[in-house]
Coordinates of C-alpha atoms in Angstrom, one line a residue:
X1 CA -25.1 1.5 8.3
X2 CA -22.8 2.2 11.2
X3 CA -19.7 3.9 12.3
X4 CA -16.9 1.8 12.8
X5 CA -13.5 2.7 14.6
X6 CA -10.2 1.9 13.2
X7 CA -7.7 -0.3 14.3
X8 CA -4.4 1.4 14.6
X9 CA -1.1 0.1 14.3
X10 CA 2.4 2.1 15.5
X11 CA 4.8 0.5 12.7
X12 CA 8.5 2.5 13.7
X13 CA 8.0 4.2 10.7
X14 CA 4.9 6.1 11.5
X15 CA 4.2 10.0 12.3
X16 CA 3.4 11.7 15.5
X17 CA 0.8 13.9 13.9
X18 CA -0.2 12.9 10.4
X19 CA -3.0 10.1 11.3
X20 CA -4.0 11.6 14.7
X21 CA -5.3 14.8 13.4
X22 CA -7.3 13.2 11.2
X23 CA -8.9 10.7 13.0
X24 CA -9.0 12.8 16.7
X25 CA -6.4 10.4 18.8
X26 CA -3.3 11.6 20.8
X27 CA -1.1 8.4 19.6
X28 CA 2.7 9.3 20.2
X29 CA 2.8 7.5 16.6
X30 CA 0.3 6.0 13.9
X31 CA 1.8 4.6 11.0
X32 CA -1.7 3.2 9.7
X33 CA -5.3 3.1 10.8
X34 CA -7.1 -0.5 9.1
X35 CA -10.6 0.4 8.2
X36 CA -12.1 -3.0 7.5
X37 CA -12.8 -6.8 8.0
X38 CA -9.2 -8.1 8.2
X39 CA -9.8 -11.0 10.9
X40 CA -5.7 -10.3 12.1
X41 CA -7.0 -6.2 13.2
X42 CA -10.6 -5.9 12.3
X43 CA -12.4 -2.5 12.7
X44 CA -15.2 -2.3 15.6
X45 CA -18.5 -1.2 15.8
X46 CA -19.6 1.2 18.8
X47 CA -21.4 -1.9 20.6
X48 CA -17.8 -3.3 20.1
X49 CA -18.7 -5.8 17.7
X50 CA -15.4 -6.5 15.0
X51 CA -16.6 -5.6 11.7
X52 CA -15.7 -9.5 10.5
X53 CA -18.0 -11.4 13.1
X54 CA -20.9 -8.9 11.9
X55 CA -20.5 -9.7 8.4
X56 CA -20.4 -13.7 9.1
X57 CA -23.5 -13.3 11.3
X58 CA -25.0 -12.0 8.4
X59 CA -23.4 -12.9 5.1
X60 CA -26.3 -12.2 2.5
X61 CA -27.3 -9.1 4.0
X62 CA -23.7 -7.3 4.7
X63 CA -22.0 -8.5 1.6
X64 CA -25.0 -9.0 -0.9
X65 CA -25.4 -12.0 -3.5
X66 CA -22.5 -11.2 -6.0
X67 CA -19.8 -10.5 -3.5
X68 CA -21.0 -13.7 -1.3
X69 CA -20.8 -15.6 -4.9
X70 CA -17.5 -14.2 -6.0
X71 CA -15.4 -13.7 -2.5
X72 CA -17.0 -15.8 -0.2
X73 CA -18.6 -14.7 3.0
X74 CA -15.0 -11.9 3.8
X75 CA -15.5 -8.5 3.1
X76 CA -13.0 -8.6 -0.1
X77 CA -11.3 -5.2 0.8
X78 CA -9.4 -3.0 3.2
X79 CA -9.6 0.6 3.4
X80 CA -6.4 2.7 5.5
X81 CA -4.7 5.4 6.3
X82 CA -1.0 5.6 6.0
X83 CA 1.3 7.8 7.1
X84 CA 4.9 7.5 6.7
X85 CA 7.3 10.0 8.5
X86 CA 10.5 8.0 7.2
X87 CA 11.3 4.6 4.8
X88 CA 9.2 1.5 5.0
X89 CA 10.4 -1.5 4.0
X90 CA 11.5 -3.0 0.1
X91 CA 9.2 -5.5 -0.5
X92 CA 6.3 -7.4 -2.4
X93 CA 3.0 -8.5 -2.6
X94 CA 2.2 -12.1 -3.4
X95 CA 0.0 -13.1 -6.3
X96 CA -3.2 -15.1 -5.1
X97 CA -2.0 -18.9 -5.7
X98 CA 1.5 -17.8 -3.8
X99 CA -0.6 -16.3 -1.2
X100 CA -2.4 -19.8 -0.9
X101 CA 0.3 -21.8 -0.7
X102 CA 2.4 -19.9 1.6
X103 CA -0.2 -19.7 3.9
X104 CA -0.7 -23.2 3.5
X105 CA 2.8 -24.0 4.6
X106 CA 2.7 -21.9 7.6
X107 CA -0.3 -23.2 8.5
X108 CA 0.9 -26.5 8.6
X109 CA 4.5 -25.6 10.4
X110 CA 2.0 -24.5 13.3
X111 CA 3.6 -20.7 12.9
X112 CA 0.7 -18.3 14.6
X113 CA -0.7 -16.2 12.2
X114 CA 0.3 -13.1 14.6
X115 CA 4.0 -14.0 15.0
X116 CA 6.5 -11.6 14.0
X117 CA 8.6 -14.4 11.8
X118 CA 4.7 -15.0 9.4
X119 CA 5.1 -14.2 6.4
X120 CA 1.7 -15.2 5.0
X121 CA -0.9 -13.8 7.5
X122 CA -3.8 -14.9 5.8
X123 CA -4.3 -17.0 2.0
X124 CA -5.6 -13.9 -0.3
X125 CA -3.1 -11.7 -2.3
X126 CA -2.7 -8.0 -1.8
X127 CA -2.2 -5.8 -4.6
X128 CA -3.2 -1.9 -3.6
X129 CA -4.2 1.7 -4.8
X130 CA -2.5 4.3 -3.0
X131 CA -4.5 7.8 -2.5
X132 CA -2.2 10.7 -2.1
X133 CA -3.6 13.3 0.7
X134 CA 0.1 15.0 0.8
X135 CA 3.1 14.8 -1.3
X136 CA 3.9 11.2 -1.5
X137 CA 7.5 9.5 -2.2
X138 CA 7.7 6.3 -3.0
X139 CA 9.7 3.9 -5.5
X140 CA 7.8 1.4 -7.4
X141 CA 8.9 -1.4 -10.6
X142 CA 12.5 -1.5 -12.1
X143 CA 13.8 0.8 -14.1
X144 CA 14.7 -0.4 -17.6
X145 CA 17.7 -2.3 -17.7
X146 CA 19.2 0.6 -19.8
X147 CA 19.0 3.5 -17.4
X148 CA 19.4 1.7 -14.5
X149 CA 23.1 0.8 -16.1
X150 CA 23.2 4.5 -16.4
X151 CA 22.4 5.7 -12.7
X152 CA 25.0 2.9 -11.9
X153 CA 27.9 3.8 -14.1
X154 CA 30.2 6.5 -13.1
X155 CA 29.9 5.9 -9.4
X156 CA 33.4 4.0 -9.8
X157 CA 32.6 1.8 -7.0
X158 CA 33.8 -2.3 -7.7
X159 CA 29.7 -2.9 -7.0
X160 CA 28.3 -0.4 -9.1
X161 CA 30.4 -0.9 -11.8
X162 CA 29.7 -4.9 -11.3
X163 CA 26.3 -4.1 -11.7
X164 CA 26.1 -2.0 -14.1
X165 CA 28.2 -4.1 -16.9
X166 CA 25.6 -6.9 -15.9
X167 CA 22.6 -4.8 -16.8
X168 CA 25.0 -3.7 -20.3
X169 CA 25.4 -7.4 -20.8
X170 CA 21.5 -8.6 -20.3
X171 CA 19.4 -5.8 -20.5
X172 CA 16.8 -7.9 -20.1
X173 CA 14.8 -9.1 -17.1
X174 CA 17.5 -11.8 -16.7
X175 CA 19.8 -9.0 -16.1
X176 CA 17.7 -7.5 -13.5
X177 CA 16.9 -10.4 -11.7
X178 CA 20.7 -11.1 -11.5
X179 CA 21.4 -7.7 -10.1
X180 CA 18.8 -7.7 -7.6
X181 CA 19.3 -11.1 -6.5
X182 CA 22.8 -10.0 -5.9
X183 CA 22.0 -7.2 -4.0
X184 CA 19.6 -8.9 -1.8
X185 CA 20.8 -12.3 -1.2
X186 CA 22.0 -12.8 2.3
X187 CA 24.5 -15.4 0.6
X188 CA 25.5 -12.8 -2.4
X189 CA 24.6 -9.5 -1.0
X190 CA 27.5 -6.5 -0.2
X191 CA 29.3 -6.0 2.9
X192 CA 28.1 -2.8 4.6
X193 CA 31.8 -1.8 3.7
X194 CA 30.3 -2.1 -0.1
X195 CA 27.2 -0.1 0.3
X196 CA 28.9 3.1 2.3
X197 CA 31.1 3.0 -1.0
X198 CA 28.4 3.3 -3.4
X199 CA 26.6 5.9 -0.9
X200 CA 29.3 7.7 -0.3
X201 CA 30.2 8.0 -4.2
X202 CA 26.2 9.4 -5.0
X203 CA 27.0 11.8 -2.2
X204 CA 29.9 13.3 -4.2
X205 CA 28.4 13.2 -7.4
X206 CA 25.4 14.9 -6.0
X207 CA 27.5 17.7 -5.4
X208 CA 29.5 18.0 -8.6
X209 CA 26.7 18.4 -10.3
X210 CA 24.5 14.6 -10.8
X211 CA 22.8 13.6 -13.8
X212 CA 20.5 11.8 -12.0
X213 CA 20.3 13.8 -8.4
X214 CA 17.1 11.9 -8.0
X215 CA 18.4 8.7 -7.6
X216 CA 21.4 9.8 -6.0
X217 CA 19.4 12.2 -3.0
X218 CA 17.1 8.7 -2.1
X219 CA 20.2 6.8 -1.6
X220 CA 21.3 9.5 1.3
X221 CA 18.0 9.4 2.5
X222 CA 18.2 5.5 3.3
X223 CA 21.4 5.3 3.8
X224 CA 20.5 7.8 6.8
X225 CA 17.8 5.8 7.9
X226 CA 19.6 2.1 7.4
X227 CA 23.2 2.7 7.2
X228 CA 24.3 -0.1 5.6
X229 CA 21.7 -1.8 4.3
X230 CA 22.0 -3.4 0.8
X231 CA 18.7 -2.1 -0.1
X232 CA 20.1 1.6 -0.1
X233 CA 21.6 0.2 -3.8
X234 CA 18.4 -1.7 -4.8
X235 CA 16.6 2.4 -5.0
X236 CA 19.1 2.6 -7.8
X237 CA 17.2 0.2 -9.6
X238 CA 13.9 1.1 -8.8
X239 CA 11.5 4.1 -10.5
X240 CA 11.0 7.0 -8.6
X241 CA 7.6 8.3 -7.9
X242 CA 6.2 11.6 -6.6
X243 CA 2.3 11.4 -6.2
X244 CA 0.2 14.9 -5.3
X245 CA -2.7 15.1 -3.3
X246 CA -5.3 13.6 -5.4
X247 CA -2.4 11.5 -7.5
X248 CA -3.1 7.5 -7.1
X249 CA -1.2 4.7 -7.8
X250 CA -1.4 1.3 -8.3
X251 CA 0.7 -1.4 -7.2
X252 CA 0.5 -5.0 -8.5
X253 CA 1.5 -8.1 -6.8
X254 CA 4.8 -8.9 -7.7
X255 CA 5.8 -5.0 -7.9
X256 CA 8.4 -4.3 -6.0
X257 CA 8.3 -1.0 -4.2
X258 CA 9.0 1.3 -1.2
X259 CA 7.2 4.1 0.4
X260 CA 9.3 6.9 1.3
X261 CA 7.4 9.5 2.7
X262 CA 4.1 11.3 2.8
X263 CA 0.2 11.0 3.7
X264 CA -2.1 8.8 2.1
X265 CA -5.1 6.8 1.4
X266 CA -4.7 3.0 0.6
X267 CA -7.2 0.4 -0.1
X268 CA -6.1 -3.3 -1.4
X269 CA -7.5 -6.7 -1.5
X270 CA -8.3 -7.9 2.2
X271 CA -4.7 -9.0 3.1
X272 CA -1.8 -8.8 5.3
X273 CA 0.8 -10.6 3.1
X274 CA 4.2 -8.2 2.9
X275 CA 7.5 -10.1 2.0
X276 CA 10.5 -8.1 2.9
X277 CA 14.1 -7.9 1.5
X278 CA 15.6 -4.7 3.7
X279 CA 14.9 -1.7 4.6
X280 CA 12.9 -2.5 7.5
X281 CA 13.0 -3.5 11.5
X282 CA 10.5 -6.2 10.6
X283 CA 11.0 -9.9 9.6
X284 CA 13.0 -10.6 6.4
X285 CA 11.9 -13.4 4.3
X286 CA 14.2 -12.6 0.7
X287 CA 13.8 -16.3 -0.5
X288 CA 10.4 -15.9 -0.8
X289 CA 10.7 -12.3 -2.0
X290 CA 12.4 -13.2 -4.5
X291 CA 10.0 -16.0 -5.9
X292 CA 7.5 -13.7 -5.7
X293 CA 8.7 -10.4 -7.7
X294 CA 7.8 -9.6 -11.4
X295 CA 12.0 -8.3 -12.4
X296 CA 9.8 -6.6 -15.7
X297 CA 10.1 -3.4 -15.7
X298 CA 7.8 -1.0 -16.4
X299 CA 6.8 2.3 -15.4
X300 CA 4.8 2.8 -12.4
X301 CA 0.9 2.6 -12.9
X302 CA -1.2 5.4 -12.3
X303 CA -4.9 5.3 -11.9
X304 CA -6.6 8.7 -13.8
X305 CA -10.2 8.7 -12.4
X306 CA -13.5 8.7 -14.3
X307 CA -15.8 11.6 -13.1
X308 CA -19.7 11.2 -11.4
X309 CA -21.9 14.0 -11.1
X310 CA -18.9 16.8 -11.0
X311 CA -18.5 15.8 -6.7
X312 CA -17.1 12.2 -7.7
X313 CA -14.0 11.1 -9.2
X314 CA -13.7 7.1 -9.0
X315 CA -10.6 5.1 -9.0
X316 CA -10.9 1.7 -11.1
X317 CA -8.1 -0.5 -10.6
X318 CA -7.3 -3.0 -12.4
X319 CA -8.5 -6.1 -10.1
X320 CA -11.9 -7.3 -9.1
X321 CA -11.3 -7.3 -5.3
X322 CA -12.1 -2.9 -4.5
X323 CA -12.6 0.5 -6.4
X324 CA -12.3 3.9 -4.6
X325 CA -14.4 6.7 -4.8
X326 CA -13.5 10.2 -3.7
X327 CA -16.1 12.5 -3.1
X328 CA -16.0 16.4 -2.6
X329 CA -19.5 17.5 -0.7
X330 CA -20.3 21.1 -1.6
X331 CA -22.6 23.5 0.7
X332 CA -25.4 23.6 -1.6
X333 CA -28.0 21.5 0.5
X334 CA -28.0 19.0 -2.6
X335 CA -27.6 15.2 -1.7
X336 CA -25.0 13.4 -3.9
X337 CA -25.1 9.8 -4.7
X338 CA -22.8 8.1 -3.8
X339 CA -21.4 5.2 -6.4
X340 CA -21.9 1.5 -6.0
X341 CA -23.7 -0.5 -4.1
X342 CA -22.8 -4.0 -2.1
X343 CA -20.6 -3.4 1.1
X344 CA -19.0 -0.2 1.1
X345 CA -16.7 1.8 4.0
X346 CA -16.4 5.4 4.1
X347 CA -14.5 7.6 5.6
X348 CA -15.0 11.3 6.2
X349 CA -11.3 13.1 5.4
X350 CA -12.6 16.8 6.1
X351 CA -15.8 18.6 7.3
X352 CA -19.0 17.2 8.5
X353 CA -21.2 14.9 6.6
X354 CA -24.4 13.3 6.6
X355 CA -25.1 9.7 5.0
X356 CA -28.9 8.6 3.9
X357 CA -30.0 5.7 2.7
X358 CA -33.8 6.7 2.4
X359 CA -34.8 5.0 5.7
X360 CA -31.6 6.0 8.0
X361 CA -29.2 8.9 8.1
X362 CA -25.8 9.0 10.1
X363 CA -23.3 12.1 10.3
X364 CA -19.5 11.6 10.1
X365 CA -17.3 13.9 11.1
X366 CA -13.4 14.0 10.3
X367 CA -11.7 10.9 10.9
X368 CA -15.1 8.8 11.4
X369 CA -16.0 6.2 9.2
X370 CA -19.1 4.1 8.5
X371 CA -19.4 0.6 7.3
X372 CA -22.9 0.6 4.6
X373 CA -23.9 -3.3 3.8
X374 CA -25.2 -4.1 0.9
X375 CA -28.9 -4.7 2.1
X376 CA -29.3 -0.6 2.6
X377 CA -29.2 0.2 -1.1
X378 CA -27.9 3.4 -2.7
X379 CA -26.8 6.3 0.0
X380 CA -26.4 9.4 -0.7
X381 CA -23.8 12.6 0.9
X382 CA -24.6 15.9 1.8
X383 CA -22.9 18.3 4.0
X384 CA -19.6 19.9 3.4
X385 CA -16.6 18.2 3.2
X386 CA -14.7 15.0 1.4
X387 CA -15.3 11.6 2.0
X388 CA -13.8 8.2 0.5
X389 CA -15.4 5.1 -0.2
X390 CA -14.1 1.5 -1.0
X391 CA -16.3 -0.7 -2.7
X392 CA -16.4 -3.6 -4.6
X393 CA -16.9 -3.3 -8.2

């Protein structure tokens, strides 16, 4: 095992505090730190070696038989930290044959997989837990066709009550593909005329009083943030979610979704792949967006974890590519096992911790992480303080 620094990225949407205090950097601005194999922004050993060419040097020993088997030789997760001090954007995650052939299609239009017009950075799909460290906003899967009718109607805008008849008329997933499409279409999508309507219409009936002040506070929010922007209207159609520190959720690819604001812990299958419709600074592909979402709605999927010797509460999602693990290290000079086994990474959130593996030990602090292959067996914690670990299952 070995400590392994992040690789940080400075989206717009980062904080100036959030990340850095965890992890001991002075960054004007963090938005996430990638703890992981990701070939785009791989994490690196102290000797400076990235985390991906150490586990192809060593494939079998890093990654173990049934991840080599089932993944190939790629470490099959990635482990960050997010931190969001305003909106980032409305988008989706590609299933894995999507993924594929996108990627394949970029690939062959010669588009570098580091340009800022990509829209499939690498061939995997990317669906994703998210670990709440701090109260966590976020939207995530439609609303049923029924109440999103009902958040529309009585705005008295001509686009809200457009939309809202269509979802009376097909409330169905028809209906709310039509509506979304017609939101986020570049061909069909309102003016920015249309949207200040709508915004400014939640705005007044947030004040008289709102049935569904909710909805109608997130559309100020973005409307603040990306005046204009057809996706302010798209919230209206979207569940809202809170998540408290120790909350998770699950996204799936095809969800749509949109993190709002707050602190968190994310791991998802080893992938890069965000298509965007709005509310972003970044490249916005909606065509393929739009071939890619699930309009199904449902409500968002929280992940309850199963409890390990009192310290450990593990988060199974549903997907073969990671698991989390969240472990709380009393003082009581007791080592803890940690779950799993094949390549793990974890990441020390508070105190001061010490890793064994029988023949080795290595202490973490806050903010550093180690990468465990496969070929040093069970490891257990002791110290004082909370670490994470993703795994595969």
């Amino acid at each position: 095992m070995h400590i392994i620094r992040p690789a940080i990225w400075d989206y717009d949407w980062g904080s100036g505090t959030a990340i850095q205090e965890i992890v001991g950097r002075d960054d004007p601005r963090i938005a996430e730190a990638w703890f992981g194999a990701h070939p785009l922004a791989p994490s690196t050993g102290l000797d400076g070696r990235p985390l991906d060419q150490v586990v192809a040097a060593d494939p079998h020993g890093t990654l173990g038989e049934g991840t080599l088997r089932r993944f190939g030789a790629v470490l099959p997760y990635l482990l960050k930290l997010i931190a969001a001090d305003r909106a980032l954007s409305l988008q989706v995650h590609p299933n894995l044959d999507r993924a594929r052939a996108g990627f394949a299609a970029e690939e062959r239009a010669g588009i570098p997989r580091d340009a800022p017009q990509r829209s499939y950075r690498d061939p995997n799909h990317k669906p994703e837990l998210v670990y709440a460290l701090t109260r966590f906003e976020a939207m995530c899967g439609f609303r049923t066709p029924r109440r999103a009718a009902e958040v529309l109607s009585g705005l008295g805008t001509p686009l809200s009550d457009a939309l809202s008849r269509t979802l009376d008329d097909q409330p169905s997933a028809a209906g709310v593909r039509e509506v979304f499409t017609r939101l986020v279409d570049p061909d069909l999508a309102p003016s920015p005329a249309e949207v200040a309507q709508v915004v400014a219409a939640c705005r007044r009936r947030l004040e008289s009083g709102s049935p569904s002040p909710r909805a109608d506070r997130t559309v100020g929010l973005l409307a603040g943030q990306f005046p204009g922007d057809p996706g302010v209207v798209t919230s209206l159609l979207l569940n809202p979610v809170t998540l408290y520190p120790g909350d998770a959720l699950f996204v799936p690819a095809g969800g749509v979704h949109a993190y709002l604001h707050g602190l968190a812990v994310e791991v998802m299958a080893s992938s890069d792949n965000v298509l965007r419709a709005g509310l972003t600074s970044k490249h916005v592909d909606v065509a393929e967006m739009l071939r890619n979402v699930d309009y199904v709605a449902a409500p968002p999927i929280r992940i309850a974890p199963e409890t390990f010797h009192h310290a450990t509460r593990v988060y199974y999602a549903p997907v073969d590519d990671f698991e989390l693990s969240v472990t709380d290290v009393p003082a009581d000079d007791v080592a803890h096992r940690l779950p799993s086994r094949g390549p793990r990474v974890v990441l020390c959130l508070y105190g001061s911790v010490v890793l064994a593996d029988g023949a080795q030990s290595l202490t973490l602090h806050r903010g550093q992480a180690a990468f465990v292959p496969d070929r040093d067996g069970a490891v257990t914690v002791s110290g004082t303080g909370t670490v994470v670990q993703a795994a595969v299952p």
